[in-house]
Amino acid sequence: MAERIKLSDFEEKVLNSSVPVLIDFYSDSCVPCKRLAPVVGTVEDERAGSLLVYKVNINFDADAASEYEVTAAPTLVLFKDGKETARHTGVFRKDELTSGGMKRRVEIVRAVMAESDIVIMDEPFAGLDEVT
């Protein structure tokens, strides 16, 4: 089961991680979050060592939700090399998360190296297979 973290843990556990990190922003009272939990747990087990998975309860750590502009639960945010690389809000199946079979569209956030600007594009979620 994914460890619950708070905003004060982000630099150490997420931003400085040498492997990709998937953050599950959830709420205890959220039915879709409860449906997504086993999917996230399976991915965590299958990718142990190549992907870290943490949970942030948006009710108890509203600062983290605000900092990362999470406005609904469940929201999954993928970080690689300390930068957000993908985000999805809502429930989906394991194969949609891992293999790039996502038919819905999600935000992909890319850092533009030369200018350090952030470009937000609406593209299909590439899937964890491409980053782990």
Short mmCIF file of N, CA and C in Angstrom, two decimals:
data_model
loop_
_atom_site.label_atom_id
_atom_site.label_comp_id
_atom_site.label_asym_id
_atom_site.label_seq_id
_atom_site.Cartn_x
_atom_site.Cartn_y
_atom_site.Cartn_z
N MET A 1 0.84 -1.19 0.00
CA MET A 1 0.00 0.00 0.00
C MET A 1 0.88 1.25 0.00
N ALA A 2 0.51 2.20 -0.82
CA ALA A 2 1.30 3.43 -0.97
C ALA A 2 1.36 4.20 0.34
N GLU A 3 2.51 4.76 0.60
CA GLU A 3 2.72 5.59 1.79
C GLU A 3 2.02 6.93 1.60
N ARG A 4 1.39 7.41 2.65
CA ARG A 4 0.76 8.73 2.61
C ARG A 4 1.82 9.77 2.94
N ILE A 5 1.90 10.81 2.11
CA ILE A 5 2.85 11.89 2.35
C ILE A 5 2.12 13.22 2.38
N LYS A 6 2.83 14.25 2.80
CA LYS A 6 2.28 15.60 2.82
C LYS A 6 3.23 16.54 2.09
N LEU A 7 2.84 17.77 1.95
CA LEU A 7 3.61 18.74 1.18
C LEU A 7 5.06 18.83 1.66
N SER A 8 5.27 18.77 2.96
CA SER A 8 6.63 18.88 3.49
C SER A 8 7.53 17.72 3.07
N ASP A 9 6.97 16.62 2.57
CA ASP A 9 7.75 15.47 2.12
C ASP A 9 8.10 15.52 0.64
N PHE A 10 7.48 16.44 -0.11
CA PHE A 10 7.59 16.42 -1.56
C PHE A 10 9.03 16.57 -2.07
N GLU A 11 9.78 17.49 -1.52
CA GLU A 11 11.14 17.70 -2.04
C GLU A 11 11.97 16.43 -1.90
N GLU A 12 11.96 15.84 -0.73
CA GLU A 12 12.77 14.64 -0.48
C GLU A 12 12.26 13.42 -1.26
N LYS A 13 10.97 13.16 -1.19
CA LYS A 13 10.44 11.89 -1.72
C LYS A 13 10.02 11.94 -3.18
N VAL A 14 9.66 13.11 -3.67
CA VAL A 14 9.14 13.21 -5.04
C VAL A 14 10.11 13.96 -5.95
N LEU A 15 10.41 15.19 -5.62
CA LEU A 15 11.21 16.03 -6.51
C LEU A 15 12.66 15.57 -6.63
N ASN A 16 13.21 14.96 -5.58
CA ASN A 16 14.60 14.49 -5.63
C ASN A 16 14.72 13.00 -5.92
N SER A 17 13.64 12.35 -6.29
CA SER A 17 13.66 10.91 -6.54
C SER A 17 14.42 10.59 -7.83
N SER A 18 15.19 9.50 -7.80
CA SER A 18 15.93 9.06 -8.99
C SER A 18 15.08 8.20 -9.91
N VAL A 19 13.89 7.82 -9.45
CA VAL A 19 12.96 7.04 -10.29
C VAL A 19 11.65 7.83 -10.41
N PRO A 20 10.84 7.54 -11.42
CA PRO A 20 9.56 8.22 -11.54
C PRO A 20 8.67 8.00 -10.31
N VAL A 21 7.83 8.99 -10.01
CA VAL A 21 6.96 8.95 -8.85
C VAL A 21 5.53 9.25 -9.29
N LEU A 22 4.61 8.38 -8.88
CA LEU A 22 3.19 8.58 -9.15
C LEU A 22 2.53 9.00 -7.84
N ILE A 23 1.85 10.15 -7.85
CA ILE A 23 1.15 10.64 -6.68
C ILE A 23 -0.34 10.47 -6.90
N ASP A 24 -1.00 9.85 -5.95
CA ASP A 24 -2.45 9.66 -5.97
C ASP A 24 -3.06 10.66 -5.00
N PHE A 25 -3.63 11.74 -5.53
CA PHE A 25 -4.35 12.71 -4.71
C PHE A 25 -5.76 12.17 -4.54
N TYR A 26 -6.17 11.92 -3.31
CA TYR A 26 -7.44 11.24 -3.05
C TYR A 26 -8.14 11.85 -1.84
N SER A 27 -9.36 11.37 -1.62
CA SER A 27 -10.14 11.73 -0.44
C SER A 27 -10.78 10.46 0.10
N ASP A 28 -10.84 10.34 1.41
CA ASP A 28 -11.43 9.15 2.03
C ASP A 28 -12.91 9.00 1.68
N SER A 29 -13.60 10.09 1.44
CA SER A 29 -15.03 10.04 1.17
C SER A 29 -15.35 9.92 -0.33
N CYS A 30 -14.35 9.81 -1.15
CA CYS A 30 -14.51 9.80 -2.61
C CYS A 30 -14.68 8.37 -3.12
N VAL A 31 -15.86 8.06 -3.66
CA VAL A 31 -16.13 6.72 -4.18
C VAL A 31 -15.24 6.39 -5.37
N PRO A 32 -15.05 7.30 -6.34
CA PRO A 32 -14.12 6.99 -7.44
C PRO A 32 -12.69 6.72 -6.94
N CYS A 33 -12.28 7.41 -5.88
CA CYS A 33 -10.94 7.16 -5.31
C CYS A 33 -10.84 5.73 -4.80
N LYS A 34 -11.91 5.25 -4.18
CA LYS A 34 -11.92 3.88 -3.66
C LYS A 34 -11.89 2.87 -4.80
N ARG A 35 -12.51 3.19 -5.92
CA ARG A 35 -12.47 2.31 -7.09
C ARG A 35 -11.09 2.29 -7.73
N LEU A 36 -10.38 3.42 -7.67
CA LEU A 36 -9.06 3.52 -8.27
C LEU A 36 -7.96 2.92 -7.40
N ALA A 37 -8.16 2.87 -6.09
CA ALA A 37 -7.13 2.41 -5.16
C ALA A 37 -6.54 1.04 -5.52
N PRO A 38 -7.35 0.02 -5.85
CA PRO A 38 -6.73 -1.27 -6.21
C PRO A 38 -5.91 -1.21 -7.50
N VAL A 39 -6.30 -0.35 -8.43
CA VAL A 39 -5.53 -0.18 -9.67
C VAL A 39 -4.16 0.38 -9.34
N VAL A 40 -4.14 1.42 -8.52
CA VAL A 40 -2.87 2.05 -8.13
C VAL A 40 -2.03 1.05 -7.33
N GLY A 41 -2.65 0.28 -6.45
CA GLY A 41 -1.93 -0.72 -5.67
C GLY A 41 -1.29 -1.79 -6.53
N THR A 42 -1.99 -2.24 -7.54
CA THR A 42 -1.44 -3.25 -8.45
C THR A 42 -0.25 -2.70 -9.22
N VAL A 43 -0.39 -1.48 -9.72
CA VAL A 43 0.71 -0.84 -10.45
C VAL A 43 1.91 -0.68 -9.52
N GLU A 44 1.68 -0.27 -8.29
CA GLU A 44 2.78 -0.11 -7.33
C GLU A 44 3.50 -1.44 -7.13
N ASP A 45 2.76 -2.52 -6.95
CA ASP A 45 3.37 -3.84 -6.74
C ASP A 45 4.15 -4.30 -7.97
N GLU A 46 3.57 -4.14 -9.14
CA GLU A 46 4.20 -4.60 -10.37
C GLU A 46 5.43 -3.80 -10.75
N ARG A 47 5.50 -2.56 -10.33
CA ARG A 47 6.61 -1.68 -10.73
C ARG A 47 7.54 -1.34 -9.57
N ALA A 48 7.51 -2.15 -8.52
CA ALA A 48 8.39 -1.92 -7.37
C ALA A 48 9.84 -1.81 -7.85
N GLY A 49 10.51 -0.76 -7.42
CA GLY A 49 11.89 -0.53 -7.82
C GLY A 49 12.05 0.41 -9.00
N SER A 50 11.05 0.44 -9.89
CA SER A 50 11.16 1.33 -11.05
C SER A 50 10.17 2.49 -10.99
N LEU A 51 9.28 2.46 -10.00
CA LEU A 51 8.28 3.51 -9.82
C LEU A 51 7.92 3.59 -8.34
N LEU A 52 7.94 4.78 -7.79
CA LEU A 52 7.47 4.99 -6.42
C LEU A 52 6.05 5.52 -6.48
N VAL A 53 5.21 5.08 -5.55
CA VAL A 53 3.82 5.53 -5.50
C VAL A 53 3.55 6.06 -4.10
N TYR A 54 3.02 7.27 -4.04
CA TYR A 54 2.62 7.89 -2.77
C TYR A 54 1.19 8.39 -2.89
N LYS A 55 0.55 8.58 -1.74
CA LYS A 55 -0.83 9.10 -1.69
C LYS A 55 -0.83 10.41 -0.91
N VAL A 56 -1.67 11.33 -1.36
CA VAL A 56 -1.88 12.59 -0.64
C VAL A 56 -3.38 12.74 -0.43
N ASN A 57 -3.78 12.80 0.83
CA ASN A 57 -5.18 13.00 1.17
C ASN A 57 -5.49 14.49 1.08
N ILE A 58 -6.30 14.87 0.10
CA ILE A 58 -6.55 16.30 -0.13
C ILE A 58 -7.35 16.96 0.98
N ASN A 59 -8.02 16.17 1.81
CA ASN A 59 -8.75 16.75 2.95
C ASN A 59 -7.82 17.13 4.09
N PHE A 60 -6.77 16.36 4.29
CA PHE A 60 -5.84 16.61 5.38
C PHE A 60 -4.62 17.39 4.95
N ASP A 61 -4.35 17.47 3.67
CA ASP A 61 -3.23 18.24 3.17
C ASP A 61 -3.67 19.10 1.99
N ALA A 62 -4.53 20.04 2.31
CA ALA A 62 -5.03 20.96 1.28
C ALA A 62 -3.90 21.80 0.69
N ASP A 63 -2.82 22.02 1.46
CA ASP A 63 -1.69 22.80 0.94
C ASP A 63 -1.04 22.09 -0.25
N ALA A 64 -0.89 20.77 -0.18
CA ALA A 64 -0.31 20.02 -1.29
C ALA A 64 -1.24 20.07 -2.50
N ALA A 65 -2.53 19.90 -2.25
CA ALA A 65 -3.50 19.96 -3.34
C ALA A 65 -3.45 21.33 -4.01
N SER A 66 -3.37 22.36 -3.23
CA SER A 66 -3.31 23.71 -3.76
C SER A 66 -2.01 23.95 -4.53
N GLU A 67 -0.90 23.55 -3.95
CA GLU A 67 0.42 23.73 -4.57
C GLU A 67 0.49 23.07 -5.94
N TYR A 68 -0.12 21.90 -6.07
CA TYR A 68 -0.07 21.16 -7.33
C TYR A 68 -1.37 21.27 -8.13
N GLU A 69 -2.18 22.27 -7.78
CA GLU A 69 -3.39 22.62 -8.51
C GLU A 69 -4.32 21.44 -8.74
N VAL A 70 -4.51 20.66 -7.70
CA VAL A 70 -5.43 19.54 -7.74
C VAL A 70 -6.79 20.05 -7.28
N THR A 71 -7.77 19.99 -8.16
CA THR A 71 -9.09 20.53 -7.84
C THR A 71 -10.16 19.47 -7.71
N ALA A 72 -9.81 18.22 -8.00
CA ALA A 72 -10.77 17.13 -7.90
C ALA A 72 -10.04 15.83 -7.58
N ALA A 73 -10.77 14.92 -6.99
CA ALA A 73 -10.19 13.61 -6.66
C ALA A 73 -11.02 12.53 -7.34
N PRO A 74 -10.39 11.46 -7.78
CA PRO A 74 -8.94 11.21 -7.71
C PRO A 74 -8.20 11.92 -8.84
N THR A 75 -7.00 12.36 -8.53
CA THR A 75 -6.08 12.90 -9.52
C THR A 75 -4.75 12.20 -9.36
N LEU A 76 -4.24 11.64 -10.44
CA LEU A 76 -2.91 11.04 -10.44
C LEU A 76 -1.97 11.99 -11.15
N VAL A 77 -0.80 12.23 -10.54
CA VAL A 77 0.21 13.09 -11.13
C VAL A 77 1.51 12.30 -11.18
N LEU A 78 2.11 12.26 -12.35
CA LEU A 78 3.37 11.54 -12.54
C LEU A 78 4.52 12.53 -12.60
N PHE A 79 5.55 12.28 -11.80
CA PHE A 79 6.75 13.11 -11.79
C PHE A 79 7.93 12.28 -12.27
N LYS A 80 8.79 12.89 -13.07
CA LYS A 80 10.03 12.27 -13.49
C LYS A 80 11.11 13.34 -13.46
N ASP A 81 12.24 13.02 -12.85
CA ASP A 81 13.34 13.98 -12.71
C ASP A 81 12.88 15.27 -12.05
N GLY A 82 11.97 15.15 -11.07
CA GLY A 82 11.51 16.30 -10.31
C GLY A 82 10.49 17.18 -11.01
N LYS A 83 10.04 16.78 -12.18
CA LYS A 83 9.07 17.59 -12.92
C LYS A 83 7.81 16.79 -13.21
N GLU A 84 6.69 17.47 -13.19
CA GLU A 84 5.43 16.83 -13.54
C GLU A 84 5.44 16.52 -15.03
N THR A 85 5.15 15.25 -15.37
CA THR A 85 5.14 14.86 -16.78
C THR A 85 3.76 14.46 -17.27
N ALA A 86 2.85 14.10 -16.35
CA ALA A 86 1.50 13.72 -16.77
C ALA A 86 0.55 13.86 -15.61
N ARG A 87 -0.73 14.01 -15.95
CA ARG A 87 -1.77 14.16 -14.93
C ARG A 87 -3.07 13.62 -15.49
N HIS A 88 -3.85 12.98 -14.62
CA HIS A 88 -5.17 12.52 -15.02
C HIS A 88 -6.10 12.60 -13.83
N THR A 89 -7.30 13.09 -14.06
CA THR A 89 -8.33 13.14 -13.02
C THR A 89 -9.44 12.18 -13.41
N GLY A 90 -9.83 11.34 -12.47
CA GLY A 90 -10.90 10.39 -12.71
C GLY A 90 -10.42 8.96 -12.60
N VAL A 91 -11.35 8.02 -12.80
CA VAL A 91 -11.07 6.60 -12.67
C VAL A 91 -10.80 6.00 -14.04
N PHE A 92 -9.91 5.02 -14.08
CA PHE A 92 -9.65 4.28 -15.30
C PHE A 92 -9.09 2.92 -14.96
N ARG A 93 -8.98 2.07 -15.96
CA ARG A 93 -8.48 0.70 -15.74
C ARG A 93 -6.95 0.67 -15.72
N LYS A 94 -6.41 -0.42 -15.18
CA LYS A 94 -4.97 -0.60 -15.11
C LYS A 94 -4.32 -0.54 -16.49
N ASP A 95 -4.89 -1.20 -17.48
CA ASP A 95 -4.28 -1.19 -18.80
C ASP A 95 -4.26 0.20 -19.41
N GLU A 96 -5.21 1.04 -19.06
CA GLU A 96 -5.21 2.42 -19.55
C GLU A 96 -4.07 3.20 -18.92
N LEU A 97 -3.76 2.92 -17.68
CA LEU A 97 -2.69 3.62 -16.96
C LEU A 97 -1.32 3.16 -17.43
N THR A 98 -1.14 1.87 -17.64
CA THR A 98 0.19 1.35 -17.89
C THR A 98 0.60 1.28 -19.35
N SER A 99 -0.30 0.93 -20.24
CA SER A 99 0.12 0.64 -21.62
C SER A 99 -0.12 1.77 -22.60
N GLY A 100 -0.60 2.88 -22.16
CA GLY A 100 -0.86 3.97 -23.08
C GLY A 100 -2.19 3.81 -23.80
N GLY A 101 -3.06 2.93 -23.30
CA GLY A 101 -4.34 2.72 -23.93
C GLY A 101 -5.37 3.76 -23.54
N MET A 102 -4.95 4.83 -22.93
CA MET A 102 -5.85 5.88 -22.48
C MET A 102 -6.53 6.53 -23.67
N LYS A 103 -7.83 6.44 -23.72
CA LYS A 103 -8.58 7.06 -24.81
C LYS A 103 -8.99 8.47 -24.44
N ARG A 104 -9.08 8.73 -23.14
CA ARG A 104 -9.40 10.09 -22.71
C ARG A 104 -8.18 10.97 -22.92
N ARG A 105 -8.39 12.24 -22.89
CA ARG A 105 -7.27 13.16 -23.04
C ARG A 105 -6.94 13.78 -21.70
N VAL A 106 -5.65 13.97 -21.44
CA VAL A 106 -5.19 14.53 -20.18
C VAL A 106 -4.13 15.58 -20.46
N GLU A 107 -3.84 16.36 -19.48
CA GLU A 107 -2.78 17.35 -19.63
C GLU A 107 -1.42 16.68 -19.56
N ILE A 108 -0.55 17.05 -20.47
CA ILE A 108 0.85 16.65 -20.40
C ILE A 108 1.64 17.95 -20.19
N VAL A 109 2.41 17.97 -19.14
CA VAL A 109 3.16 19.18 -18.83
C VAL A 109 4.63 18.93 -19.17
N ARG A 110 5.20 19.77 -20.01
CA ARG A 110 6.61 19.61 -20.40
C ARG A 110 7.38 20.89 -20.11
N ALA A 111 8.54 20.75 -19.54
CA ALA A 111 9.40 21.90 -19.31
C ALA A 111 10.14 22.22 -20.59
N VAL A 112 10.13 23.47 -20.98
CA VAL A 112 10.88 23.90 -22.15
C VAL A 112 12.26 24.32 -21.65
N MET A 113 13.26 23.50 -21.98
CA MET A 113 14.60 23.64 -21.41
C MET A 113 15.19 25.04 -21.64
N ALA A 114 15.12 25.54 -22.82
CA ALA A 114 15.80 26.79 -23.15
C ALA A 114 15.27 27.98 -22.36
N GLU A 115 13.96 28.02 -22.14
CA GLU A 115 13.37 29.19 -21.49
C GLU A 115 12.83 28.89 -20.11
N SER A 116 12.87 27.63 -19.68
CA SER A 116 12.34 27.20 -18.39
C SER A 116 10.87 27.54 -18.21
N ASP A 117 10.17 27.69 -19.32
CA ASP A 117 8.73 27.90 -19.26
C ASP A 117 8.04 26.55 -19.19
N ILE A 118 6.82 26.54 -18.77
CA ILE A 118 6.05 25.30 -18.76
C ILE A 118 5.01 25.39 -19.85
N VAL A 119 4.97 24.39 -20.69
CA VAL A 119 4.02 24.32 -21.78
C VAL A 119 2.98 23.27 -21.42
N ILE A 120 1.72 23.61 -21.49
CA ILE A 120 0.66 22.66 -21.19
C ILE A 120 -0.01 22.28 -22.50
N MET A 121 -0.03 20.98 -22.78
CA MET A 121 -0.63 20.49 -24.00
C MET A 121 -1.67 19.45 -23.65
N ASP A 122 -2.65 19.31 -24.48
CA ASP A 122 -3.67 18.29 -24.27
C ASP A 122 -3.36 17.14 -25.22
N GLU A 123 -2.83 16.05 -24.67
CA GLU A 123 -2.44 14.89 -25.46
C GLU A 123 -2.92 13.63 -24.77
N PRO A 124 -3.01 12.51 -25.48
CA PRO A 124 -3.33 11.25 -24.81
C PRO A 124 -2.24 10.89 -23.82
N PHE A 125 -2.63 10.33 -22.69
CA PHE A 125 -1.69 9.89 -21.67
C PHE A 125 -0.82 8.79 -22.25
N ALA A 126 0.50 8.96 -22.22
CA ALA A 126 1.41 8.01 -22.85
C ALA A 126 1.44 6.68 -22.12
N GLY A 127 1.20 6.68 -20.83
CA GLY A 127 1.23 5.44 -20.07
C GLY A 127 2.55 5.26 -19.34
N LEU A 128 2.50 4.53 -18.23
CA LEU A 128 3.67 4.33 -17.41
C LEU A 128 4.73 3.48 -18.09
N ASP A 129 4.36 2.66 -19.07
CA ASP A 129 5.35 1.83 -19.77
C ASP A 129 6.43 2.66 -20.42
N GLU A 130 6.10 3.88 -20.79
CA GLU A 130 7.07 4.72 -21.47
C GLU A 130 8.02 5.44 -20.53
N VAL A 131 7.73 5.46 -19.23
CA VAL A 131 8.59 6.18 -18.30
C VAL A 131 9.25 5.29 -17.27
N THR A 132 8.81 4.05 -17.14
CA THR A 132 9.42 3.18 -16.13
C THR A 132 10.11 2.01 -16.78
#
